[in-house]
Coordinates of C-alpha atoms and ligand atoms in Angstrom, one line a residue:
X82 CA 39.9 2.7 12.4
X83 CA 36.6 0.9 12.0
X84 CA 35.7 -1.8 14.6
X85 CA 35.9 -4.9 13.2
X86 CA 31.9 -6.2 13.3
X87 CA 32.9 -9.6 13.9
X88 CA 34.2 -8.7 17.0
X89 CA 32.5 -6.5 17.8
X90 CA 31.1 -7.7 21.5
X91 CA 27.3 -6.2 20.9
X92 CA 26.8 -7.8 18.2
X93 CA 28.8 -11.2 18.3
X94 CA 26.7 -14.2 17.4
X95 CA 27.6 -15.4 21.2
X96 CA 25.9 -12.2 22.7
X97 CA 22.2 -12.1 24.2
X98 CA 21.2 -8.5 23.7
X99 CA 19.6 -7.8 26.6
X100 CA 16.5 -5.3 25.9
X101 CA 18.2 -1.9 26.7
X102 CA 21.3 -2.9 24.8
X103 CA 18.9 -3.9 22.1
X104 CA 17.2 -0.1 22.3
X105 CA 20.9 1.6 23.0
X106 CA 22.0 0.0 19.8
X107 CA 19.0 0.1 17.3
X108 CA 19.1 4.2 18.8
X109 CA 22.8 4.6 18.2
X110 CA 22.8 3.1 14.6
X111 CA 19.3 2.9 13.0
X112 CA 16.6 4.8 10.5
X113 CA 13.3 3.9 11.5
X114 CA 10.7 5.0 9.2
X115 CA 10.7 9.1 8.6
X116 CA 12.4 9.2 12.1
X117 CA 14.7 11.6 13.6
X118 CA 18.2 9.8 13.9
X119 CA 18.8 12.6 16.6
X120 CA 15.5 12.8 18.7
X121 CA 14.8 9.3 17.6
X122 CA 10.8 8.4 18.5
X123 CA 10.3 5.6 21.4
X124 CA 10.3 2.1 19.3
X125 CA 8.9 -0.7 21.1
X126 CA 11.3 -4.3 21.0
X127 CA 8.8 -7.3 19.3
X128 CA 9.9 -10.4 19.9
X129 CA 7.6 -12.6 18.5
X130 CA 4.3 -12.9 16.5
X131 CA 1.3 -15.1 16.2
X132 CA -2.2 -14.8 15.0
X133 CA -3.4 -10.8 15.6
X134 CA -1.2 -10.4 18.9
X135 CA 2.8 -8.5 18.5
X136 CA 4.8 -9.8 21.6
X137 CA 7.2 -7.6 23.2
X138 CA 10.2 -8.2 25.1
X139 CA 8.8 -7.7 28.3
X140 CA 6.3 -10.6 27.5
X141 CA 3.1 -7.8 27.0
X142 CA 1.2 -9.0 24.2
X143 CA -0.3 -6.3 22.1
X144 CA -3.5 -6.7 19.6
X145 CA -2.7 -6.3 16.0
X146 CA -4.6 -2.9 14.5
X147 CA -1.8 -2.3 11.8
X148 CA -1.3 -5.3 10.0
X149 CA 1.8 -4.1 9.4
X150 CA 0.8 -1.4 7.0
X151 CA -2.1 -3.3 5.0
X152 CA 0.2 -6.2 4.7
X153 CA -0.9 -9.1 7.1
X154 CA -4.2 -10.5 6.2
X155 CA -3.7 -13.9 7.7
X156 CA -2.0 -13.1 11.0
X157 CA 1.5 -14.2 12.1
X158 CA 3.6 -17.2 12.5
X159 CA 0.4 -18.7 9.8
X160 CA 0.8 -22.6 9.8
X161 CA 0.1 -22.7 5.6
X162 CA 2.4 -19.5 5.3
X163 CA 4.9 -20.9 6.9
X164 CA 4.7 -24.4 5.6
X165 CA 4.9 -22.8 2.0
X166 CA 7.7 -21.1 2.9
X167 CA 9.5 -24.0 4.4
X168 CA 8.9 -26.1 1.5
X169 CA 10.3 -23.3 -1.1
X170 CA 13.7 -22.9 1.3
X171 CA 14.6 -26.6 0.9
X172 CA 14.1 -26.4 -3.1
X173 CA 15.8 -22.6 -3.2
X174 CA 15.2 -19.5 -1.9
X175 CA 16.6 -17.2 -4.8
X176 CA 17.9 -17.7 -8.4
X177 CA 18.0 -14.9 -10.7
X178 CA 15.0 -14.1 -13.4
X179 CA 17.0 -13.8 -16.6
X180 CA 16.7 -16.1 -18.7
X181 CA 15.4 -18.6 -16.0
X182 CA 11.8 -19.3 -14.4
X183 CA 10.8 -21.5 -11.8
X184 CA 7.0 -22.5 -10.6
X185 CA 6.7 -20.4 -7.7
X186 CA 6.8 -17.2 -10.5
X187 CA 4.8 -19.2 -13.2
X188 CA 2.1 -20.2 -10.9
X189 CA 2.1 -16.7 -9.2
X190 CA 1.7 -15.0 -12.2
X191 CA -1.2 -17.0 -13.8
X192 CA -2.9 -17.2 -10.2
X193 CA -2.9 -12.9 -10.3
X194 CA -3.5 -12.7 -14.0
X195 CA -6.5 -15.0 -13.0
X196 CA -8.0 -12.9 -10.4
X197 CA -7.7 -9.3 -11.7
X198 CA -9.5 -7.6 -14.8
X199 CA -9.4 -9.8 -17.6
X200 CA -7.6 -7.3 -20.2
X201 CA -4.4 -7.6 -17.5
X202 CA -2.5 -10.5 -18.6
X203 CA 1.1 -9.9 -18.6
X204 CA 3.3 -9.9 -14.7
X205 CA 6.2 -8.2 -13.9
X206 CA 7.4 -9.0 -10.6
X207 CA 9.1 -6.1 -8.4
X208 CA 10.5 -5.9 -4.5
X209 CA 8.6 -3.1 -3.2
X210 CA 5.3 -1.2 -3.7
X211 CA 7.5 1.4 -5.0
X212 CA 9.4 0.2 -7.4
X213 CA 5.9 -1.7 -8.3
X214 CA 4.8 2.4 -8.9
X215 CA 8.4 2.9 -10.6
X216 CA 7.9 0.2 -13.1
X217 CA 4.2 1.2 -14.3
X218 CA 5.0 4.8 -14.7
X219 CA 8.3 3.5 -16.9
X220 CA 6.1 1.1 -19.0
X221 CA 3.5 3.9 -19.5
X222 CA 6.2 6.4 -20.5
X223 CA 7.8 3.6 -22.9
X224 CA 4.9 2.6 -24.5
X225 CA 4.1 6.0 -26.0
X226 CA 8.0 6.3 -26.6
X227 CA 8.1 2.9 -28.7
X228 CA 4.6 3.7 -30.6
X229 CA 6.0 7.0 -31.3
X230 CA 4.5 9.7 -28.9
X231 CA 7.6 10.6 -27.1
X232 CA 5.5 13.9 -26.2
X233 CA 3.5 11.5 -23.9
X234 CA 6.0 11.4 -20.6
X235 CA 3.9 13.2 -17.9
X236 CA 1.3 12.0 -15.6
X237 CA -1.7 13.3 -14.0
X238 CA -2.7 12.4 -10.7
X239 CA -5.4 13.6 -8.0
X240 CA -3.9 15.6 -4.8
X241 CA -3.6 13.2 -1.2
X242 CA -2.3 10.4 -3.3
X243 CA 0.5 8.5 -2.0
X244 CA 2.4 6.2 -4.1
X245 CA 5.7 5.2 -2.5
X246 CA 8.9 7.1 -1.6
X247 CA 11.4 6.4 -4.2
X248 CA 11.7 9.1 -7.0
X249 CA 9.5 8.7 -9.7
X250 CA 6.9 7.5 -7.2
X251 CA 7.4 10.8 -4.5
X252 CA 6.7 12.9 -8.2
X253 CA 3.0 11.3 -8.2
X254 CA 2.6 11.8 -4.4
X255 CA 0.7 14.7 -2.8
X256 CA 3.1 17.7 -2.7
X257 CA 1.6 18.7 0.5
X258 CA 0.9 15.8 2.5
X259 CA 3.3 13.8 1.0
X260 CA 6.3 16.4 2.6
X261 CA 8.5 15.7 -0.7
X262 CA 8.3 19.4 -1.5
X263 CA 12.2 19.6 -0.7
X264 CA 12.6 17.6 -3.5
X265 CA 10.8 19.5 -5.8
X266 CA 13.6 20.9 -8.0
X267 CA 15.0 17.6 -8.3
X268 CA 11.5 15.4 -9.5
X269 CA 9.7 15.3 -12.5
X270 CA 7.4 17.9 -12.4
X271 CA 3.6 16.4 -13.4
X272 CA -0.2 17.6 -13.1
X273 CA -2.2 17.5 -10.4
X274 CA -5.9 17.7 -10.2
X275 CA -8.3 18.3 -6.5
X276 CA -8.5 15.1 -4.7
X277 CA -11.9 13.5 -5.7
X278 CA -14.3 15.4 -3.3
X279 CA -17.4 13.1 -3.3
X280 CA -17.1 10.2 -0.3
X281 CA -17.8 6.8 -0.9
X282 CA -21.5 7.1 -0.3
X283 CA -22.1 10.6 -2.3
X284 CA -24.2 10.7 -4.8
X285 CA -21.7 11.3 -7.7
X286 CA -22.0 14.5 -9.4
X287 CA -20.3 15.7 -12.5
X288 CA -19.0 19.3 -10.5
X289 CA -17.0 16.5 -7.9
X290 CA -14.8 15.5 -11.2
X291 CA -14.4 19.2 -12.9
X292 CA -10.6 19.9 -11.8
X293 CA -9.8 16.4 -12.9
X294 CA -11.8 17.1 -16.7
X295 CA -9.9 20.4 -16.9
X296 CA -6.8 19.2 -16.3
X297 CA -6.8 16.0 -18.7
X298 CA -8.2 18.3 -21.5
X299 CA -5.0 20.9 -21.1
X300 CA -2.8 18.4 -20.5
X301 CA -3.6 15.3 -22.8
X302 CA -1.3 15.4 -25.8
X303 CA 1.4 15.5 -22.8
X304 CA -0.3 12.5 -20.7
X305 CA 1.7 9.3 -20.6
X306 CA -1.2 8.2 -17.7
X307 CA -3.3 8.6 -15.0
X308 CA -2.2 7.3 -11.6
X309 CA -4.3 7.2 -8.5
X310 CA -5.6 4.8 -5.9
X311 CA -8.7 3.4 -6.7
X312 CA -11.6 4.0 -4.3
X313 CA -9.5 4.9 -0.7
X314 CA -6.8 7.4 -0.7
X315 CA -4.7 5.6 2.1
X316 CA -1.6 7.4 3.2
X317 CA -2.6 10.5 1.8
X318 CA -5.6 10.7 4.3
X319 CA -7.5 7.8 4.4
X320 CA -10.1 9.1 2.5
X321 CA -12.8 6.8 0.8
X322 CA -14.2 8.4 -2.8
X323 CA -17.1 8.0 -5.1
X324 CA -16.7 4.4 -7.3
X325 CA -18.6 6.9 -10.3
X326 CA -15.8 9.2 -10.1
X327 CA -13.6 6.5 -11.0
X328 CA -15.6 5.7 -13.8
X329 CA -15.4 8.4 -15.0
X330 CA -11.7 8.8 -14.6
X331 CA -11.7 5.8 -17.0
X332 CA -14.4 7.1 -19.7
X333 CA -12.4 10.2 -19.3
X334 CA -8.7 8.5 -20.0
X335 CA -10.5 6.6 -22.7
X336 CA -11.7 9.7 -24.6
X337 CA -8.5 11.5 -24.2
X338 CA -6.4 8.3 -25.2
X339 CA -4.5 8.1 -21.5
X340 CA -3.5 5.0 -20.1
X341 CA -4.4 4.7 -16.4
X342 CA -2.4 3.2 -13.7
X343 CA -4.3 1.6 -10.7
X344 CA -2.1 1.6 -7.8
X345 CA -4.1 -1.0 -5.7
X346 CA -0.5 -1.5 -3.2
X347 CA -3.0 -0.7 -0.3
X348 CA -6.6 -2.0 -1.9
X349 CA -5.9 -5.3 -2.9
X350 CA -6.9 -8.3 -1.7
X351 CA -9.8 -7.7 -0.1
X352 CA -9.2 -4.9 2.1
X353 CA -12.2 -2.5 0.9
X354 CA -14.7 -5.4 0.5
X355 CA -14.0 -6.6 -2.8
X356 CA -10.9 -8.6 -3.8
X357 CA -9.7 -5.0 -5.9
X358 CA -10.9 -1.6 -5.6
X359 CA -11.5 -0.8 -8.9
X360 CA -14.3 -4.0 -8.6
X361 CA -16.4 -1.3 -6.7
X362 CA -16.9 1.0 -10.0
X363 CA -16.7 -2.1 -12.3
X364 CA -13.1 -0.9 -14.3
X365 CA -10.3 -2.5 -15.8
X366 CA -6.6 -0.1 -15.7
X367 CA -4.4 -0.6 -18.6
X368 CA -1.4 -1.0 -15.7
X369 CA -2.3 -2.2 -11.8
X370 CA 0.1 -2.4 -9.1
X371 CA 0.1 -4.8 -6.4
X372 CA 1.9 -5.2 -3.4
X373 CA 1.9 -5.2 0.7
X374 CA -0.8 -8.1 1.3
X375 CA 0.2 -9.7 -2.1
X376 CA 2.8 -12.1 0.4
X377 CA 0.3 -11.9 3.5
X378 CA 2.8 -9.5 4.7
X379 CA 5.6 -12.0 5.0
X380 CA 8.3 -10.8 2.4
X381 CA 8.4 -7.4 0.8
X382 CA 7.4 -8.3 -3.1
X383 CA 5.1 -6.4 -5.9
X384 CA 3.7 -6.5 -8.8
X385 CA 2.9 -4.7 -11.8
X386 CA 1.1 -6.1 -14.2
X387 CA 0.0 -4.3 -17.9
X388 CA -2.9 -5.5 -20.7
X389 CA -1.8 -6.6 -24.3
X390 CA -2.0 -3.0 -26.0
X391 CA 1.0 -2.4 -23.4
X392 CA 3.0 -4.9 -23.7
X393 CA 3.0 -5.3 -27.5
X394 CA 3.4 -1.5 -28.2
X395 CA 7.0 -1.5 -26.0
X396 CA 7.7 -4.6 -27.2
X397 CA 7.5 -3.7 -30.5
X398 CA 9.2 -0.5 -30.3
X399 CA 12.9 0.8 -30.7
X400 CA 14.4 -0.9 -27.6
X401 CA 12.2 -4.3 -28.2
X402 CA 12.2 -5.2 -24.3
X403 CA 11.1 -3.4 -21.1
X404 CA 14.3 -1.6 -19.3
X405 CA 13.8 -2.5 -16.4
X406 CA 15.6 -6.0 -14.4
X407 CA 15.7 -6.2 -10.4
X408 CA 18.0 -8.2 -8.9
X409 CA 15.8 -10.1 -6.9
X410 CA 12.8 -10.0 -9.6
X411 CA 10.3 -12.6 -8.8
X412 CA 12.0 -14.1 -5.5
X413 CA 11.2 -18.0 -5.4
X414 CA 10.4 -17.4 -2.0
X415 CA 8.3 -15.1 -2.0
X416 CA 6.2 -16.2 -4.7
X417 CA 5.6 -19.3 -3.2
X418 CA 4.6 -17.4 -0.5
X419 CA 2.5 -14.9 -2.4
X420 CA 0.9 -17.9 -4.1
X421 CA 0.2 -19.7 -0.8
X422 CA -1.1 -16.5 0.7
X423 CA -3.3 -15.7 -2.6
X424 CA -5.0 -19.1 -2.4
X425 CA -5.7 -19.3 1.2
X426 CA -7.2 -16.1 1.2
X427 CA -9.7 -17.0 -2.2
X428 CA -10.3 -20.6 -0.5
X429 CA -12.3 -18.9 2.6
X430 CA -15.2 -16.4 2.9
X431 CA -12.7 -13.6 2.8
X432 CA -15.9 -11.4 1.9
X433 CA -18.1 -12.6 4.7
X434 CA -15.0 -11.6 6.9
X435 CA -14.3 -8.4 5.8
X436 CA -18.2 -7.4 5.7
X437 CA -18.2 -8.7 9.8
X438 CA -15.3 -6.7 10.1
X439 CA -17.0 -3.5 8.6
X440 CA -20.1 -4.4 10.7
X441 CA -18.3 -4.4 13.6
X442 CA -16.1 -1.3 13.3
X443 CA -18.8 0.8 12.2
X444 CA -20.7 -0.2 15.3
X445 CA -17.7 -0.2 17.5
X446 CA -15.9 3.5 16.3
X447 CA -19.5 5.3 16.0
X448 CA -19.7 6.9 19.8
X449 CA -16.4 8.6 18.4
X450 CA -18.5 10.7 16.2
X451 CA -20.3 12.2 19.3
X452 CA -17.1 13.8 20.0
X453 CA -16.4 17.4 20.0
X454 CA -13.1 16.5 18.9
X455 CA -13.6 14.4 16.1
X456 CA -14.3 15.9 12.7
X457 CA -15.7 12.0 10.9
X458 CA -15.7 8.7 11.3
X459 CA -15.9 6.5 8.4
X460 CA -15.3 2.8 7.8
X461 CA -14.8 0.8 4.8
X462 CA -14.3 -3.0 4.3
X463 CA -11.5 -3.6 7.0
X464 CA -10.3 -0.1 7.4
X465 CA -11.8 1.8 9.9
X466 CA -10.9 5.7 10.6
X467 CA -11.2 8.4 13.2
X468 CA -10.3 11.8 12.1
X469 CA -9.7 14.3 14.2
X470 CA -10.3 18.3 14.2
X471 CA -6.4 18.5 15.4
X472 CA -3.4 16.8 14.7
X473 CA -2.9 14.1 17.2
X474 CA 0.5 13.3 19.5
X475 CA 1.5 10.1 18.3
X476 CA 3.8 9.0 20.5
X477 CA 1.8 9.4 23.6
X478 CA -1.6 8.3 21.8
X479 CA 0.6 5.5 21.0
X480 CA 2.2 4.5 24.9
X481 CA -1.6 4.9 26.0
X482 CA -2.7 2.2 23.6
X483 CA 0.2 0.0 24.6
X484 CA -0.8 0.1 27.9
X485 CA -4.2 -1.2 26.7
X486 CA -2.5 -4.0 24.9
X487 CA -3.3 -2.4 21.7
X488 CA -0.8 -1.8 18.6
X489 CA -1.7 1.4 16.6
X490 CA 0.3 3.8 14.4
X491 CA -2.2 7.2 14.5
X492 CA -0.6 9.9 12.8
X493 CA -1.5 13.4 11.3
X494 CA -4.9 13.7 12.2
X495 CA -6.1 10.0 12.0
X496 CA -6.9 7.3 14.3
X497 CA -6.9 4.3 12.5
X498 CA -7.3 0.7 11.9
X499 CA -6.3 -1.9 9.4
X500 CA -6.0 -5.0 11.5
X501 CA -5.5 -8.8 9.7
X502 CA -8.6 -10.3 8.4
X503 CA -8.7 -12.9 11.0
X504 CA -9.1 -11.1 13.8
X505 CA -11.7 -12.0 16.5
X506 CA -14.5 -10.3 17.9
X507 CA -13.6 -9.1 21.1
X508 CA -9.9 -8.3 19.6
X509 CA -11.8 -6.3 17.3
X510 CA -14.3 -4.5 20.4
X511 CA -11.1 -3.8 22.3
X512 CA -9.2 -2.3 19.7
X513 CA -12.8 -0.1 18.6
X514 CA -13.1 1.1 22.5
X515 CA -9.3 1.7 22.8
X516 CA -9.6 4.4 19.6
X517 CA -12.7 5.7 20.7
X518 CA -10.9 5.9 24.4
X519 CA -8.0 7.8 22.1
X520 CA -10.0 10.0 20.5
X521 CA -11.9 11.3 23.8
X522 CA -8.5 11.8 25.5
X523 CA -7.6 14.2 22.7
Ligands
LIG885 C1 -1.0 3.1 -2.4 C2 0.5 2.8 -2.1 N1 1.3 2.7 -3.1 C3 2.6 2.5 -2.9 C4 3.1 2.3 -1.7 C5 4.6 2.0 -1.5 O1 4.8 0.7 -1.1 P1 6.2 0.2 -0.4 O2 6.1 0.9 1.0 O3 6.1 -1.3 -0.4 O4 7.3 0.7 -1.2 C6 2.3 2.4 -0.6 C7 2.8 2.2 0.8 O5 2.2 2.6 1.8 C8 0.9 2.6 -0.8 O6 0.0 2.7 0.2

């Protein structure tokens, strides 16, 4: 017989957990992010969260270098955040999308249709950075459906992307790094060019685009899109490429009539020094995906949002409507908080910011490139990377920089930083000399 949860004693409204219940139980009974339910990974208990600084249950307080996955720009516990989300609770916090709208959604949408490329003016709200991926690679596929090229259904993409983890998006994602390969025979198979191969500051080079040209001239009549992450691939490597080869992933979708899907999830707002990647080589994507820092981290919510030719060419078509409808599409909440978040962040010298932050962790991370044991260093905007020759041991890499009072998620062979926008300067030195302190004990 199952245990009744409401009476359950662990987990009655009435019980304190103390902290090792708390650990025992979240052990006993939950995933944690590609974790081992069976050799389950230390996981440290936060309590609390303000400004750049994670407080754990033993009262240690712990400098922010995650931002909780390129999500928080503006800290925690944010006075305007939560304010905005306060005010949105007492009018309602859901209410379904069809065939209703509300201001939070209206004024979301114009606010993003606003600040990206011009030719992108039509929103389609989503939950997650994946399903955000989900629902471009569907309205790419259905537009050539409804304008009659139902040949046009498979993608291209560059290897090291990552695009999410749900089906359609795992088919984009690196089939090496990405560790989807078991999936293989299950996921739409699609085309896969080298990962761009000239760094941000290269000099640009038509050679560093050649696997990408060979693979859209085979593969065009076939192509529904392009997908990739403009500028920095993040999860895939953290690797920061040409702005010219994107520009000439463009001029090169153009000429073989291929849409192409920006998936700026990680980019956007502001993270690689300009509000969207694609700013840095001056393009505009027929479909862009937003997500992560779209609500300053505070509620999981996406975007995905598509230029006329798009919209009109599905809409026109045999089903007349985009088949697609989440539950929870365009959140009151977390539009209002998305909103609130959007216009703080344009209201301040985001740009000044992020530049001091590039200063600063270039300075700060470049005695790790003396190392014997570190193959670069790079920074870019607010992210700031060591790589290193060997994979690194998270876990203990991880306790060592707790003990610091430092919060970083290292994995593979990267040490590496994406800390809120408004952290301080000496946050910022101690989190720089505790990777560099990493790195050396490697
Ligand atoms: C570029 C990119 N696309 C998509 C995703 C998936 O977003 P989510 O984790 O919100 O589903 C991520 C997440 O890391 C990402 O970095």
């Amino acid at each position: 017989m199952f245990a009744d949860p409401i009476l359950s004693p662990a987990i009655s409204p009435m019980t304190e957990l103390t902290t090792d219940q708390l650990l025992q139980l979240d052990k006993d009974h939950i995933w944690h992010p590609y974790a081992s339910m069976l050799d389950a990974p230390p996981v440290y208990p936060v309590v609390s969260a303000d400004g750049v600084r994670l407080k754990l249950a033993d009262g240690r307080e712990l400098i922010d270098g995650m931002g909780s996955w390129w999500s928080v720009i503006h800290g925690y516990n944010h006075p305007v955040l939560n304010e905005a989300a306060q005010a949105q609770l007492a009018d309602m916090s859901h209410v379904m999308f069809g065939g209703i709208t509300h201001p939070p959604a209206v004024k979301l949408a114009k606010l993003l249709v606003d600040i990206t490329p011009p030719s992108l003016n039509k929103v389609f709200f989503a939950d997650s950075g994946s399903v955000a991926v989900e629902v471009a690679i569907k309205m790419a596929i259905q537009y050539w459906y409804s304008i009659g090229q139902k040949q046009k259904h498979k993608l291209l993409t560059v290897r090291n992307g990552y695009h999410g983890d749900t089906f359609g998006a795992m088919a984009t994602c690196d089939p090496v790094t990405g560790m989807h390969h078991m999936f293989s025979d299950v996921l739409p198979q699609h085309y896969f060019a080298d990962a761009p191969a000239c760094r941000f500051e290269d000099h640009f080079e038509e050679a560093h685009i050649e696997s990408f040209k060979q693979q859209i001239a085979q593969h065009h009549g076939e192509l529904a899109a392009v997908i990739l992450e403009p500028i920095v691939q993040g999860t895939g490597g953290m690797r920061f490429y040409a702005p010219a080869y994107l520009k000439r992933v463009r001029e090169l979708c153009d000429q073989y009539d291929v849409l192409l899907i920006a998936d700026e999830i990680a980019t956007g707002f502001g993270r690689t020094g300009k509000l969207f990647a694609c700013e840095h080589a001056a393009i505009e994507p027929d479909i862009l995906c937003l997500g992560k820092a779209l609500t300053g981290g505070y509620l999981s919510m996406a975007a995905t949002l598509c230029n006329d030719k798009i919209a009109r060419g599905i809409c026109e078509g045999e089903a007349g409507v985009f088949m697609h409808g989440p539950t929870f599409m365009a959140n009151p909440l977390a539009c209002a908080i998305a909103y609130a978040s959007t216009t703080l962040l344009l209201s301040q010298d985001w740009q000044g910011n992020v530049q001091r932050m590039q200063r600063q962790l270039q300075s700060g991370l470049a005695p790790a490139a003396e190392l014997a044991t570190v193959a670069d260093v790079r920074v870019l905007g607010g992210i700031g990377v060591i790589e290193m020759k060997q994979p690194v041991a998270m876990a203990s890499i991880q306790k060592t920089l707790v003990d610091q009072g430092i919060w970083l998620r290292p994995f593979g062979r990267l040490i590496y930083t994406i800390a809120p926008y408004v952290i301080g300067d000496d946050d910022l030195t101690r989190l720089t000399q505790g990777m560099v302190a990493a790195a050396a004990s490697c």
